[in-house]
């Protein structure tokens, strides 16, 4: 299927400014704590790389990969863990770094997976939030931008695995 990029939703400068603010906030909230940032692959990879460098406190990183879309713009509703966590998270503060929270189903699976590892605390940082699409309750502690119900690509977010390398976030027409 051919897609058309419709319009820029969030510019590179806006993204970078917000990432710096989030980095500062997370650093203040976890001062003198044992912090692990968990990157949810693949969509959060670019956001994660920038956010990780925006932190001013010692921090470890971990990666988990989930899949739910199967190259479509609607979630299949079945969230699979493609690659799990290796690190010991017990007694650490965990911040899950997501690209976007849509229905909230991915976050529910992630929370269960991470809570089972007995961390001291778990918070969620999502670059984007589509609150009108929620089918399950999801708490997001750090939100980059609230966006309307549109399918977006760029800055890590894909359509059929492409467009992740765009520096801005765009709405698309399919
Ligand atoms: P949820 O489980 O909250 O419905 O969906 C979360 C996942 O769906 C995100 O991590 C992301 O991979 C994908 N997703 C949801 N909305 C969008 C969107 O507008 N664009 C892209 N590229 N992916 C999305």
PDB file of C-alpha atoms in Angstrom, residues 6-166:
ATOM      1  CA  UNK A   6       0.046  14.573   5.102  1.00  0.00           C
ATOM      2  CA  UNK A   7       1.588  17.233   7.357  1.00  0.00           C
ATOM      3  CA  UNK A   8       4.232  17.862  10.019  1.00  0.00           C
ATOM      4  CA  UNK A   9       2.676  17.386  13.444  1.00  0.00           C
ATOM      5  CA  UNK A  10       5.750  18.024  15.636  1.00  0.00           C
ATOM      6  CA  UNK A  11       8.956  19.690  14.440  1.00  0.00           C
ATOM      7  CA  UNK A  12      12.491  18.565  15.216  1.00  0.00           C
ATOM      8  CA  UNK A  13      13.070  21.652  17.411  1.00  0.00           C
ATOM      9  CA  UNK A  14       9.884  21.001  19.438  1.00  0.00           C
ATOM     10  CA  UNK A  15      10.881  17.348  19.937  1.00  0.00           C
ATOM     11  CA  UNK A  16      14.393  18.239  21.071  1.00  0.00           C
ATOM     12  CA  UNK A  17      13.173  20.915  23.491  1.00  0.00           C
ATOM     13  CA  UNK A  18      10.639  18.547  25.071  1.00  0.00           C
ATOM     14  CA  UNK A  19      13.188  15.703  25.333  1.00  0.00           C
ATOM     15  CA  UNK A  20      15.540  18.009  27.273  1.00  0.00           C
ATOM     16  CA  UNK A  21      12.693  18.958  29.665  1.00  0.00           C
ATOM     17  CA  UNK A  22      11.765  15.304  30.209  1.00  0.00           C
ATOM     18  CA  UNK A  23      15.428  14.405  30.829  1.00  0.00           C
ATOM     19  CA  UNK A  24      15.683  17.123  33.443  1.00  0.00           C
ATOM     20  CA  UNK A  25      12.455  16.044  35.156  1.00  0.00           C
ATOM     21  CA  UNK A  26      13.409  12.340  35.252  1.00  0.00           C
ATOM     22  CA  UNK A  27      16.880  13.241  36.594  1.00  0.00           C
ATOM     23  CA  UNK A  28      15.360  15.354  39.396  1.00  0.00           C
ATOM     24  CA  UNK A  29      12.831  12.636  40.303  1.00  0.00           C
ATOM     25  CA  UNK A  30      15.518   9.906  40.506  1.00  0.00           C
ATOM     26  CA  UNK A  31      18.351  11.777  42.157  1.00  0.00           C
ATOM     27  CA  UNK A  32      20.448   9.361  44.316  1.00  0.00           C
ATOM     28  CA  UNK A  33      18.408   6.359  43.124  1.00  0.00           C
ATOM     29  CA  UNK A  34      19.448   3.259  41.173  1.00  0.00           C
ATOM     30  CA  UNK A  35      17.778   3.994  37.818  1.00  0.00           C
ATOM     31  CA  UNK A  36      17.252   1.755  34.777  1.00  0.00           C
ATOM     32  CA  UNK A  37      15.730   3.148  31.589  1.00  0.00           C
ATOM     33  CA  UNK A  38      13.969   0.439  29.543  1.00  0.00           C
ATOM     34  CA  UNK A  39      13.721   1.105  25.802  1.00  0.00           C
ATOM     35  CA  UNK A  40      10.746  -0.470  24.045  1.00  0.00           C
ATOM     36  CA  UNK A  41      12.004  -1.455  20.585  1.00  0.00           C
ATOM     37  CA  UNK A  42      11.801  -0.570  17.849  1.00  0.00           C
ATOM     38  CA  UNK A  43       9.640   2.549  17.933  1.00  0.00           C
ATOM     39  CA  UNK A  44      11.202   4.221  20.985  1.00  0.00           C
ATOM     40  CA  UNK A  45      14.821   3.745  19.829  1.00  0.00           C
ATOM     41  CA  UNK A  46      15.440   7.303  18.610  1.00  0.00           C
ATOM     42  CA  UNK A  47      13.575   8.960  21.485  1.00  0.00           C
ATOM     43  CA  UNK A  48      15.422   6.702  23.922  1.00  0.00           C
ATOM     44  CA  UNK A  49      18.858   7.619  22.529  1.00  0.00           C
ATOM     45  CA  UNK A  50      18.133  11.338  22.955  1.00  0.00           C
ATOM     46  CA  UNK A  51      16.393  11.020  26.340  1.00  0.00           C
ATOM     47  CA  UNK A  52      19.171   8.811  27.731  1.00  0.00           C
ATOM     48  CA  UNK A  53      21.729  11.492  26.858  1.00  0.00           C
ATOM     49  CA  UNK A  54      19.514  14.202  28.375  1.00  0.00           C
ATOM     50  CA  UNK A  55      19.784  12.598  31.838  1.00  0.00           C
ATOM     51  CA  UNK A  56      22.267  14.173  34.234  1.00  0.00           C
ATOM     52  CA  UNK A  57      22.384  11.274  36.746  1.00  0.00           C
ATOM     53  CA  UNK A  58      23.997   7.786  36.594  1.00  0.00           C
ATOM     54  CA  UNK A  59      21.638   5.414  34.762  1.00  0.00           C
ATOM     55  CA  UNK A  60      21.648   1.915  33.218  1.00  0.00           C
ATOM     56  CA  UNK A  61      19.814   0.903  30.041  1.00  0.00           C
ATOM     57  CA  UNK A  62      17.844  -2.177  28.996  1.00  0.00           C
ATOM     58  CA  UNK A  63      15.976  -3.139  25.828  1.00  0.00           C
ATOM     59  CA  UNK A  64      12.760  -5.083  25.261  1.00  0.00           C
ATOM     60  CA  UNK A  65      11.041  -5.733  21.958  1.00  0.00           C
ATOM     61  CA  UNK A  66       7.299  -6.180  21.544  1.00  0.00           C
ATOM     62  CA  UNK A  67       5.157  -6.473  18.428  1.00  0.00           C
ATOM     63  CA  UNK A  68       1.466  -5.897  17.831  1.00  0.00           C
ATOM     64  CA  UNK A  69       0.912  -4.184  14.468  1.00  0.00           C
ATOM     65  CA  UNK A  70       1.986  -6.673  11.767  1.00  0.00           C
ATOM     66  CA  UNK A  71       2.558  -3.841   9.244  1.00  0.00           C
ATOM     67  CA  UNK A  72      -0.896  -2.328   9.581  1.00  0.00           C
ATOM     68  CA  UNK A  73      -2.085   0.965  11.069  1.00  0.00           C
ATOM     69  CA  UNK A  74      -4.434  -0.767  13.528  1.00  0.00           C
ATOM     70  CA  UNK A  75      -3.124  -2.839  16.416  1.00  0.00           C
ATOM     71  CA  UNK A  76      -3.765  -6.583  16.030  1.00  0.00           C
ATOM     72  CA  UNK A  77      -4.678  -6.586  19.730  1.00  0.00           C
ATOM     73  CA  UNK A  78      -2.201  -9.408  20.404  1.00  0.00           C
ATOM     74  CA  UNK A  79       0.974  -8.111  21.986  1.00  0.00           C
ATOM     75  CA  UNK A  80       3.946 -10.475  21.656  1.00  0.00           C
ATOM     76  CA  UNK A  81       7.316 -10.254  23.428  1.00  0.00           C
ATOM     77  CA  UNK A  82       9.930 -10.673  20.696  1.00  0.00           C
ATOM     78  CA  UNK A  83      12.955 -10.090  22.938  1.00  0.00           C
ATOM     79  CA  UNK A  84      12.821  -9.946  26.744  1.00  0.00           C
ATOM     80  CA  UNK A  85      14.926  -8.245  29.410  1.00  0.00           C
ATOM     81  CA  UNK A  86      18.325  -9.542  30.546  1.00  0.00           C
ATOM     82  CA  UNK A  87      19.149  -7.174  33.375  1.00  0.00           C
ATOM     83  CA  UNK A  88      18.352  -7.693  37.050  1.00  0.00           C
ATOM     84  CA  UNK A  89      15.829  -4.957  37.881  1.00  0.00           C
ATOM     85  CA  UNK A  90      15.217  -5.948  41.497  1.00  0.00           C
ATOM     86  CA  UNK A  91      15.239  -2.917  43.838  1.00  0.00           C
ATOM     87  CA  UNK A  92      15.937  -0.503  40.971  1.00  0.00           C
ATOM     88  CA  UNK A  93      13.732   2.370  39.837  1.00  0.00           C
ATOM     89  CA  UNK A  94      12.554   1.590  36.307  1.00  0.00           C
ATOM     90  CA  UNK A  95      11.385   4.104  33.721  1.00  0.00           C
ATOM     91  CA  UNK A  96       9.804   2.445  30.676  1.00  0.00           C
ATOM     92  CA  UNK A  97      10.438   4.514  27.543  1.00  0.00           C
ATOM     93  CA  UNK A  98       7.688   4.141  24.918  1.00  0.00           C
ATOM     94  CA  UNK A  99       7.166   5.830  21.550  1.00  0.00           C
ATOM     95  CA  UNK A 100       3.380   6.131  21.784  1.00  0.00           C
ATOM     96  CA  UNK A 101       0.524   4.898  23.965  1.00  0.00           C
ATOM     97  CA  UNK A 102      -2.574   4.221  21.870  1.00  0.00           C
ATOM     98  CA  UNK A 103      -5.051   1.612  23.207  1.00  0.00           C
ATOM     99  CA  UNK A 104      -2.790   1.012  26.236  1.00  0.00           C
ATOM    100  CA  UNK A 105      -2.599  -2.766  25.655  1.00  0.00           C
ATOM    101  CA  UNK A 106       1.151  -2.837  25.019  1.00  0.00           C
ATOM    102  CA  UNK A 107       1.770  -0.909  28.218  1.00  0.00           C
ATOM    103  CA  UNK A 108      -0.385  -3.346  30.228  1.00  0.00           C
ATOM    104  CA  UNK A 109       1.717  -6.310  29.002  1.00  0.00           C
ATOM    105  CA  UNK A 110       4.948  -4.416  29.680  1.00  0.00           C
ATOM    106  CA  UNK A 111       3.900  -3.444  33.202  1.00  0.00           C
ATOM    107  CA  UNK A 112       3.114  -7.086  34.063  1.00  0.00           C
ATOM    108  CA  UNK A 113       6.440  -8.240  32.620  1.00  0.00           C
ATOM    109  CA  UNK A 114       8.460  -5.639  34.524  1.00  0.00           C
ATOM    110  CA  UNK A 115       6.550  -5.793  37.836  1.00  0.00           C
ATOM    111  CA  UNK A 116       7.322  -9.548  37.918  1.00  0.00           C
ATOM    112  CA  UNK A 117      11.039  -8.637  38.188  1.00  0.00           C
ATOM    113  CA  UNK A 118      10.369  -6.825  41.510  1.00  0.00           C
ATOM    114  CA  UNK A 119      11.794  -3.360  40.848  1.00  0.00           C
ATOM    115  CA  UNK A 120      11.562  -0.690  43.578  1.00  0.00           C
ATOM    116  CA  UNK A 121       9.298   1.423  41.339  1.00  0.00           C
ATOM    117  CA  UNK A 122       8.069   1.566  37.747  1.00  0.00           C
ATOM    118  CA  UNK A 123       7.224   4.738  35.842  1.00  0.00           C
ATOM    119  CA  UNK A 124       6.316   5.283  32.220  1.00  0.00           C
ATOM    120  CA  UNK A 125       7.658   7.920  29.848  1.00  0.00           C
ATOM    121  CA  UNK A 126       5.977   8.101  26.452  1.00  0.00           C
ATOM    122  CA  UNK A 127       6.926  10.525  23.700  1.00  0.00           C
ATOM    123  CA  UNK A 128       3.348  10.571  22.397  1.00  0.00           C
ATOM    124  CA  UNK A 129      -0.047   9.903  23.939  1.00  0.00           C
ATOM    125  CA  UNK A 130      -3.316   9.340  22.053  1.00  0.00           C
ATOM    126  CA  UNK A 131      -5.699   9.452  25.070  1.00  0.00           C
ATOM    127  CA  UNK A 132      -8.916   9.246  23.002  1.00  0.00           C
ATOM    128  CA  UNK A 133      -7.968   5.735  21.741  1.00  0.00           C
ATOM    129  CA  UNK A 134      -7.615   4.052  25.143  1.00  0.00           C
ATOM    130  CA  UNK A 135      -9.368   0.678  25.670  1.00  0.00           C
ATOM    131  CA  UNK A 136      -7.620  -0.113  28.968  1.00  0.00           C
ATOM    132  CA  UNK A 137      -6.486   2.169  31.785  1.00  0.00           C
ATOM    133  CA  UNK A 138      -2.877   3.285  31.450  1.00  0.00           C
ATOM    134  CA  UNK A 139      -0.932   5.657  33.679  1.00  0.00           C
ATOM    135  CA  UNK A 140       1.788   7.666  31.944  1.00  0.00           C
ATOM    136  CA  UNK A 141       4.045   9.566  34.332  1.00  0.00           C
ATOM    137  CA  UNK A 142       5.957  11.577  31.716  1.00  0.00           C
ATOM    138  CA  UNK A 143       4.230  12.542  28.445  1.00  0.00           C
ATOM    139  CA  UNK A 144       6.070  14.271  25.617  1.00  0.00           C
ATOM    140  CA  UNK A 145       3.050  15.370  23.575  1.00  0.00           C
ATOM    141  CA  UNK A 146      -0.664  14.571  23.577  1.00  0.00           C
ATOM    142  CA  UNK A 147      -1.811  14.044  19.994  1.00  0.00           C
ATOM    143  CA  UNK A 148      -5.189  13.529  18.284  1.00  0.00           C
ATOM    144  CA  UNK A 149      -6.363  10.231  16.795  1.00  0.00           C
ATOM    145  CA  UNK A 150      -4.169  10.158  13.672  1.00  0.00           C
ATOM    146  CA  UNK A 151      -1.558   7.667  12.466  1.00  0.00           C
ATOM    147  CA  UNK A 152       1.899   9.187  12.786  1.00  0.00           C
ATOM    148  CA  UNK A 153       5.379   8.299  11.523  1.00  0.00           C
ATOM    149  CA  UNK A 154       8.918   9.602  12.023  1.00  0.00           C
ATOM    150  CA  UNK A 155      11.431   9.934  14.892  1.00  0.00           C
ATOM    151  CA  UNK A 156      11.367   6.166  15.400  1.00  0.00           C
ATOM    152  CA  UNK A 157       7.727   5.525  14.487  1.00  0.00           C
ATOM    153  CA  UNK A 158       7.155   3.428  11.375  1.00  0.00           C
ATOM    154  CA  UNK A 159       4.656   2.460   8.760  1.00  0.00           C
ATOM    155  CA  UNK A 160       5.482  -1.090   7.569  1.00  0.00           C
ATOM    156  CA  UNK A 161       8.986  -0.668   9.098  1.00  0.00           C
ATOM    157  CA  UNK A 162       9.781   2.477   7.082  1.00  0.00           C
ATOM    158  CA  UNK A 163       9.945   6.236   7.877  1.00  0.00           C
ATOM    159  CA  UNK A 164      11.585   5.711  11.298  1.00  0.00           C
ATOM    160  CA  UNK A 165      14.552   7.847  10.200  1.00  0.00           C
ATOM    161  CA  UNK A 166      12.532  11.048   9.653  1.00  0.00           C
TER     162      UNK A 166
END
